[in-house]
Backbone as XML, in Angstrom:
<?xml version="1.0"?>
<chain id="A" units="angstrom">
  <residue number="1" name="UNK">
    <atom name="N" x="126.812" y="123.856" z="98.397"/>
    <atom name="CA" x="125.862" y="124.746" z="97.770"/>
    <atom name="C" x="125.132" y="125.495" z="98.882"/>
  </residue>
  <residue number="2" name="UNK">
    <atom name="N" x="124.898" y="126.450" z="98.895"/>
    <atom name="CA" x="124.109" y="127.340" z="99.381"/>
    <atom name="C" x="122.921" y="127.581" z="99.385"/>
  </residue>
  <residue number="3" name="UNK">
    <atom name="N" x="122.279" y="127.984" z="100.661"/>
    <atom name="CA" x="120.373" y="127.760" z="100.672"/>
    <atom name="C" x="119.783" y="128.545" z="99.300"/>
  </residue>
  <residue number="4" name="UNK">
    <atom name="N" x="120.296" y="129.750" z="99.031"/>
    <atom name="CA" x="120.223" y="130.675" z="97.610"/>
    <atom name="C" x="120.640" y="130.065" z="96.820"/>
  </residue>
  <residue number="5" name="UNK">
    <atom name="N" x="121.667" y="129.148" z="96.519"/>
    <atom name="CA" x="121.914" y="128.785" z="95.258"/>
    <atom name="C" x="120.866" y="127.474" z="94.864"/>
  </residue>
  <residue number="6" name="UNK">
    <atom name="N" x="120.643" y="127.019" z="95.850"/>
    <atom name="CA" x="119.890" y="125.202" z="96.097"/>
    <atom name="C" x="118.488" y="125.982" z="95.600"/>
  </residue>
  <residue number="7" name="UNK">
    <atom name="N" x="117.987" y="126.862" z="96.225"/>
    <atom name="CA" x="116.631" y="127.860" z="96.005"/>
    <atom name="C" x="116.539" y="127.848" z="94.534"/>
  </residue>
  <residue number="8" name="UNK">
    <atom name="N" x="117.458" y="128.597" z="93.894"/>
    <atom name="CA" x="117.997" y="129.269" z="92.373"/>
    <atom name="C" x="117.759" y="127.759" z="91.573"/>
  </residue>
  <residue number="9" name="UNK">
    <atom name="N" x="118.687" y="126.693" z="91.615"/>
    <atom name="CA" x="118.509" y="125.657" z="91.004"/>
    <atom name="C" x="117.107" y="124.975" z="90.853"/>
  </residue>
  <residue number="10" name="UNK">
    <atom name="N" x="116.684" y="124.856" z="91.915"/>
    <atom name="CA" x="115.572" y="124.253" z="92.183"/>
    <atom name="C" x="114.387" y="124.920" z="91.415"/>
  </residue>
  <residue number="11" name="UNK">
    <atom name="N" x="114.409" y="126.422" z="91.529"/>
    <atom name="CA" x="113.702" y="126.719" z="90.677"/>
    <atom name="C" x="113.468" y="126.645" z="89.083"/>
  </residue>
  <residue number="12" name="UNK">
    <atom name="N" x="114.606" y="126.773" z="88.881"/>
    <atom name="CA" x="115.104" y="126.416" z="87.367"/>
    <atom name="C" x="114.470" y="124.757" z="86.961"/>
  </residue>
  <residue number="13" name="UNK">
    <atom name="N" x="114.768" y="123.869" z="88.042"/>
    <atom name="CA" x="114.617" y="122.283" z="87.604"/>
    <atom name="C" x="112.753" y="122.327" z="87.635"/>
  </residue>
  <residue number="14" name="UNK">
    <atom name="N" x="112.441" y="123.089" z="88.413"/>
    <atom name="CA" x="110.687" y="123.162" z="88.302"/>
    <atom name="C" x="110.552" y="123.620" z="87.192"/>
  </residue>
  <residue number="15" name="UNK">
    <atom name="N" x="111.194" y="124.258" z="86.039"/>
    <atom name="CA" x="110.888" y="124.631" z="85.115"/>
    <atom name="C" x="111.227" y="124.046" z="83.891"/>
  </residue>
  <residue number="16" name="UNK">
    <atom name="N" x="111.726" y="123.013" z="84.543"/>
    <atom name="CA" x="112.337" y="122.383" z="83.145"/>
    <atom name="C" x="113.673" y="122.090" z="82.701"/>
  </residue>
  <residue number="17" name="UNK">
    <atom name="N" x="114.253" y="122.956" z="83.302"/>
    <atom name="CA" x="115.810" y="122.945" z="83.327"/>
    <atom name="C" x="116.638" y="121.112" z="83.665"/>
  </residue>
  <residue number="18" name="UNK">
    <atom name="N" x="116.920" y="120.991" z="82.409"/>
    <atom name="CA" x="117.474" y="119.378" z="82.643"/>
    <atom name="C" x="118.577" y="119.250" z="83.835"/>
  </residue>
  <residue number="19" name="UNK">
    <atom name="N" x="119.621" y="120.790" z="83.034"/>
    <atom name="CA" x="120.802" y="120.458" z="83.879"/>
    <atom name="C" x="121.113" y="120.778" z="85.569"/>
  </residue>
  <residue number="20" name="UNK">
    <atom name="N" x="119.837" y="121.705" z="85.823"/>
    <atom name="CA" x="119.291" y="122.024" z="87.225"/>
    <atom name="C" x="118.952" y="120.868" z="87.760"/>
  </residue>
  <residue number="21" name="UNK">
    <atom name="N" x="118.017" y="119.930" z="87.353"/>
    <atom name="CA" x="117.891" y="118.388" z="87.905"/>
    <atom name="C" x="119.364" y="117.619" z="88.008"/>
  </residue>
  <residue number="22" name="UNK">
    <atom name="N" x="120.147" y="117.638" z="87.309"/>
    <atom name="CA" x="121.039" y="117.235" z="87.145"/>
    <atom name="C" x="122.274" y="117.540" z="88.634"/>
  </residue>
  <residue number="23" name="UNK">
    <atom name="N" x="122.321" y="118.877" z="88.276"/>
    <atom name="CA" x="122.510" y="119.174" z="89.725"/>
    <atom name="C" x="122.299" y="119.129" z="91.294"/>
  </residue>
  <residue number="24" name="UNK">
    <atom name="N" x="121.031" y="118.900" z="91.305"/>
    <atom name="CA" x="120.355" y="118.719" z="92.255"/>
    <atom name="C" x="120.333" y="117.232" z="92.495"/>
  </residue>
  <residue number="25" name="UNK">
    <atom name="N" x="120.732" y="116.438" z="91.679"/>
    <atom name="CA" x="120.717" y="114.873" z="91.620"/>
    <atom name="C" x="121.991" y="114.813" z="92.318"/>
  </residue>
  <residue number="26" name="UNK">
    <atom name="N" x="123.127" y="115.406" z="91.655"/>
    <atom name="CA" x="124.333" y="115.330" z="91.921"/>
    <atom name="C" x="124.835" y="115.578" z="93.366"/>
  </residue>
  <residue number="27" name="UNK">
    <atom name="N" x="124.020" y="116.743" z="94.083"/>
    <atom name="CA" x="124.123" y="117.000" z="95.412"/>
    <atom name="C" x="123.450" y="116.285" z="96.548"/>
  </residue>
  <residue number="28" name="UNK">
    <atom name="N" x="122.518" y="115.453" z="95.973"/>
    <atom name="CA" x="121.757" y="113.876" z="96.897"/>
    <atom name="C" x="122.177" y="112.635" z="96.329"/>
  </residue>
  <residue number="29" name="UNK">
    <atom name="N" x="123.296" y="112.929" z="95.569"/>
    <atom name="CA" x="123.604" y="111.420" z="95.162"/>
    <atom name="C" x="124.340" y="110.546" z="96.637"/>
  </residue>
  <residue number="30" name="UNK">
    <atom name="N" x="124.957" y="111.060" z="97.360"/>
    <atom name="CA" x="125.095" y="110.346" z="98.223"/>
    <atom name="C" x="123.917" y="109.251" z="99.084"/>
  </residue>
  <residue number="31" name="UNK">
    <atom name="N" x="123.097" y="110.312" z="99.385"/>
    <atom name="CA" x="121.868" y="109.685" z="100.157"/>
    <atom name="C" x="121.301" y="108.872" z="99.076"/>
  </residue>
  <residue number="32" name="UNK">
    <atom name="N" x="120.940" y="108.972" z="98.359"/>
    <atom name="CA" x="120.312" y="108.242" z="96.988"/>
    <atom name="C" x="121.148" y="106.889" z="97.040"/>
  </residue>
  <residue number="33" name="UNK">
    <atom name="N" x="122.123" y="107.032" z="96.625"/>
    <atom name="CA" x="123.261" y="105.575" z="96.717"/>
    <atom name="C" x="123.110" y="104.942" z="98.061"/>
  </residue>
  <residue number="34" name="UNK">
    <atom name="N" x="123.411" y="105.668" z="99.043"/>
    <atom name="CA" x="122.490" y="105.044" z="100.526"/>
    <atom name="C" x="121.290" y="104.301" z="100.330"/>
  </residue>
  <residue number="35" name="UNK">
    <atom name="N" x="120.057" y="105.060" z="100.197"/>
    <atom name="CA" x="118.816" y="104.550" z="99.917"/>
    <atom name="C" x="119.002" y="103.369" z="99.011"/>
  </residue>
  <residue number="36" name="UNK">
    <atom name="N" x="119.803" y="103.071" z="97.852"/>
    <atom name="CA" x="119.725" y="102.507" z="97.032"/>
    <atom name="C" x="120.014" y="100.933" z="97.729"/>
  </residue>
  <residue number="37" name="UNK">
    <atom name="N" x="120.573" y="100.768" z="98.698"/>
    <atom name="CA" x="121.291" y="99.100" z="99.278"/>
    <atom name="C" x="120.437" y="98.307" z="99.897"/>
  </residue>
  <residue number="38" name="UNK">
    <atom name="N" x="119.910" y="97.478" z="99.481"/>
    <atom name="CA" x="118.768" y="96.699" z="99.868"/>
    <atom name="C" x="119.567" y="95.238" z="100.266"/>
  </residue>
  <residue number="39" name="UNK">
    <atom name="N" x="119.447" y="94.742" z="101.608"/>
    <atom name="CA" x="119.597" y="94.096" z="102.124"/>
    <atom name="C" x="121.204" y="93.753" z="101.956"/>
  </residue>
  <residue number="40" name="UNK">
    <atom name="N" x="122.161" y="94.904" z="101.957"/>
    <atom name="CA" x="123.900" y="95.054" z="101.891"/>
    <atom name="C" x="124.466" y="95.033" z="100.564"/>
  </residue>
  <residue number="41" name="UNK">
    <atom name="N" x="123.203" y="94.947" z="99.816"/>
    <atom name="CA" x="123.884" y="95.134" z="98.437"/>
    <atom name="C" x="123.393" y="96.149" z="97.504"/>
  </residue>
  <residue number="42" name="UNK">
    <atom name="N" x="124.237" y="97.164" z="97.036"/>
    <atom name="CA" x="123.931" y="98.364" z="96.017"/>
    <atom name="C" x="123.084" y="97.687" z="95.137"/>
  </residue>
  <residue number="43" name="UNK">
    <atom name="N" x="121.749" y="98.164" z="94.962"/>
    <atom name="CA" x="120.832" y="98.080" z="93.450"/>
    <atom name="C" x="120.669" y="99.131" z="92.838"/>
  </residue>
  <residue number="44" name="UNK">
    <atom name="N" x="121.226" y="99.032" z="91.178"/>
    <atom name="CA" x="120.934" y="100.252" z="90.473"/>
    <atom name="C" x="119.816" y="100.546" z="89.974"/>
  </residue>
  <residue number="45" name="UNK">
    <atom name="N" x="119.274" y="99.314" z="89.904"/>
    <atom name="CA" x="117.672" y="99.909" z="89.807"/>
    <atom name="C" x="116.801" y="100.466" z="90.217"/>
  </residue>
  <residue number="46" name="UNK">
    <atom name="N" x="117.069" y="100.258" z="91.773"/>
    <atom name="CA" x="116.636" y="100.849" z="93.020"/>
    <atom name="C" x="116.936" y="102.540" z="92.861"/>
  </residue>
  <residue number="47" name="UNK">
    <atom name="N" x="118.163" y="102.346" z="92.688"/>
    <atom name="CA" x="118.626" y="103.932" z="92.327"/>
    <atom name="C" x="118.005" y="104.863" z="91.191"/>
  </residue>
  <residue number="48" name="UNK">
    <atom name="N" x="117.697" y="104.012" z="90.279"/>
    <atom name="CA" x="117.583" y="104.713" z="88.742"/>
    <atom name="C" x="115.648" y="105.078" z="89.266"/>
  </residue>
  <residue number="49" name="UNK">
    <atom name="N" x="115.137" y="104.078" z="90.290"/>
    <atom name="CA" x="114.103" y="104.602" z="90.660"/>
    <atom name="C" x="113.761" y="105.257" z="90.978"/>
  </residue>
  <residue number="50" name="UNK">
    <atom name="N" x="114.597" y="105.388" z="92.305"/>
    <atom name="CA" x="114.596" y="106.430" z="92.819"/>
    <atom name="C" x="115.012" y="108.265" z="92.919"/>
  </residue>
  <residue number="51" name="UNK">
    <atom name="N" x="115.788" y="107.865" z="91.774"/>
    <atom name="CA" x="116.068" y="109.426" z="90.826"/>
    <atom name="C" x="115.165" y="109.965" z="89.824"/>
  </residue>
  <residue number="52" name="UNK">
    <atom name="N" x="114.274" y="108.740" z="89.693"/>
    <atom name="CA" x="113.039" y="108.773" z="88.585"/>
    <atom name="C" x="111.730" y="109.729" z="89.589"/>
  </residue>
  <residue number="53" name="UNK">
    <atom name="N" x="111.686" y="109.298" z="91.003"/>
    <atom name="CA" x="110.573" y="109.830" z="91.507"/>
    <atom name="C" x="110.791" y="111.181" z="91.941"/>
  </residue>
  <residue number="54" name="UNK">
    <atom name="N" x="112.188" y="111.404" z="91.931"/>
    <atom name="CA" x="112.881" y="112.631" z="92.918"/>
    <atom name="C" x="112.283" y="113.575" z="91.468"/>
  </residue>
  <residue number="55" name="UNK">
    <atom name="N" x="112.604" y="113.060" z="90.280"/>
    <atom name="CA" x="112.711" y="114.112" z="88.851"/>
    <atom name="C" x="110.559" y="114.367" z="88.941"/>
  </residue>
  <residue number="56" name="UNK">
    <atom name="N" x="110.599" y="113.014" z="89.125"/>
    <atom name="CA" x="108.498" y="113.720" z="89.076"/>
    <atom name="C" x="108.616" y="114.514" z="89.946"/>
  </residue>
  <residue number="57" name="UNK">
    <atom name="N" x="108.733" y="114.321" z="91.370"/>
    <atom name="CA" x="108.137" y="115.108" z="92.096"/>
    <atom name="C" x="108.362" y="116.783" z="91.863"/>
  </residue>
  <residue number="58" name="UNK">
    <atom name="N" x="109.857" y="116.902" z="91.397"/>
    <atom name="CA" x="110.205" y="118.236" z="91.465"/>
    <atom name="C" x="109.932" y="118.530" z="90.351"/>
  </residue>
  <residue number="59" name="UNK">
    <atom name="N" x="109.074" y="117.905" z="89.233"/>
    <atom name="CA" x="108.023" y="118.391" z="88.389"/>
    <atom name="C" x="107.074" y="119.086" z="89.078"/>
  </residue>
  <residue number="60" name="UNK">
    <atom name="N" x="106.860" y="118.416" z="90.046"/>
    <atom name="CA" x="105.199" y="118.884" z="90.627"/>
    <atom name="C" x="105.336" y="120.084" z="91.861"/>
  </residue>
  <residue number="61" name="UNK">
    <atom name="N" x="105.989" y="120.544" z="91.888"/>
    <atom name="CA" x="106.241" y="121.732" z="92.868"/>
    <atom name="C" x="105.885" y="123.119" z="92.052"/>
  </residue>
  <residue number="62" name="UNK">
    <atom name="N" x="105.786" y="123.760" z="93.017"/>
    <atom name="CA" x="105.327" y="125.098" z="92.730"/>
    <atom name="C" x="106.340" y="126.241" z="93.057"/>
  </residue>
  <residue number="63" name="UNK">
    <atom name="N" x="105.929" y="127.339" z="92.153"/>
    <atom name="CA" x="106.927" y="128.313" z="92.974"/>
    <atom name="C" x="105.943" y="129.215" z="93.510"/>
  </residue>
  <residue number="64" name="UNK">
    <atom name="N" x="106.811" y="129.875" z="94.361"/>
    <atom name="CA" x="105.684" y="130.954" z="95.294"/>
    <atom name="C" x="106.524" y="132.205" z="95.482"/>
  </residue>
  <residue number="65" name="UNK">
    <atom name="N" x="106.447" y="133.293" z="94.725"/>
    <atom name="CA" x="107.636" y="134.325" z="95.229"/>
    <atom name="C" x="106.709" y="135.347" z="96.200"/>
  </residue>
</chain>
């Protein structure tokens, strides 16, 4: 994805856009699944958390044109 397209989405998911989050989930799911291994073992809870805080936060952003 592209800095314009990542821009474009992102804006959309600040607005509400489910499937823009969705996307944007999809393109950090790697690192996310990383983050997720607590002491060598994958936790999905860990994960489902941590996709939970990624979705607030990019509630809470602003746009600025």
């Amino acid at each position: 994805m592209s800095d314009k397209e990542f821009v474009e989405t992102l804006e959309k998911a600040v607005l509400g856009d489910m499937n823009a989050i969705y996307i944007i989930l999809k393109e950090y799911e790697g690192l996310i699944t990383k983050k997720s291994i607590i002491y060598g073992v994958f936790d999905e809870d860990c994960k489902a958390v941590i996709e939970s805080k990624v979705i607030e936060s990019i509630k809470k952003f602003k746009i600025f044109h």
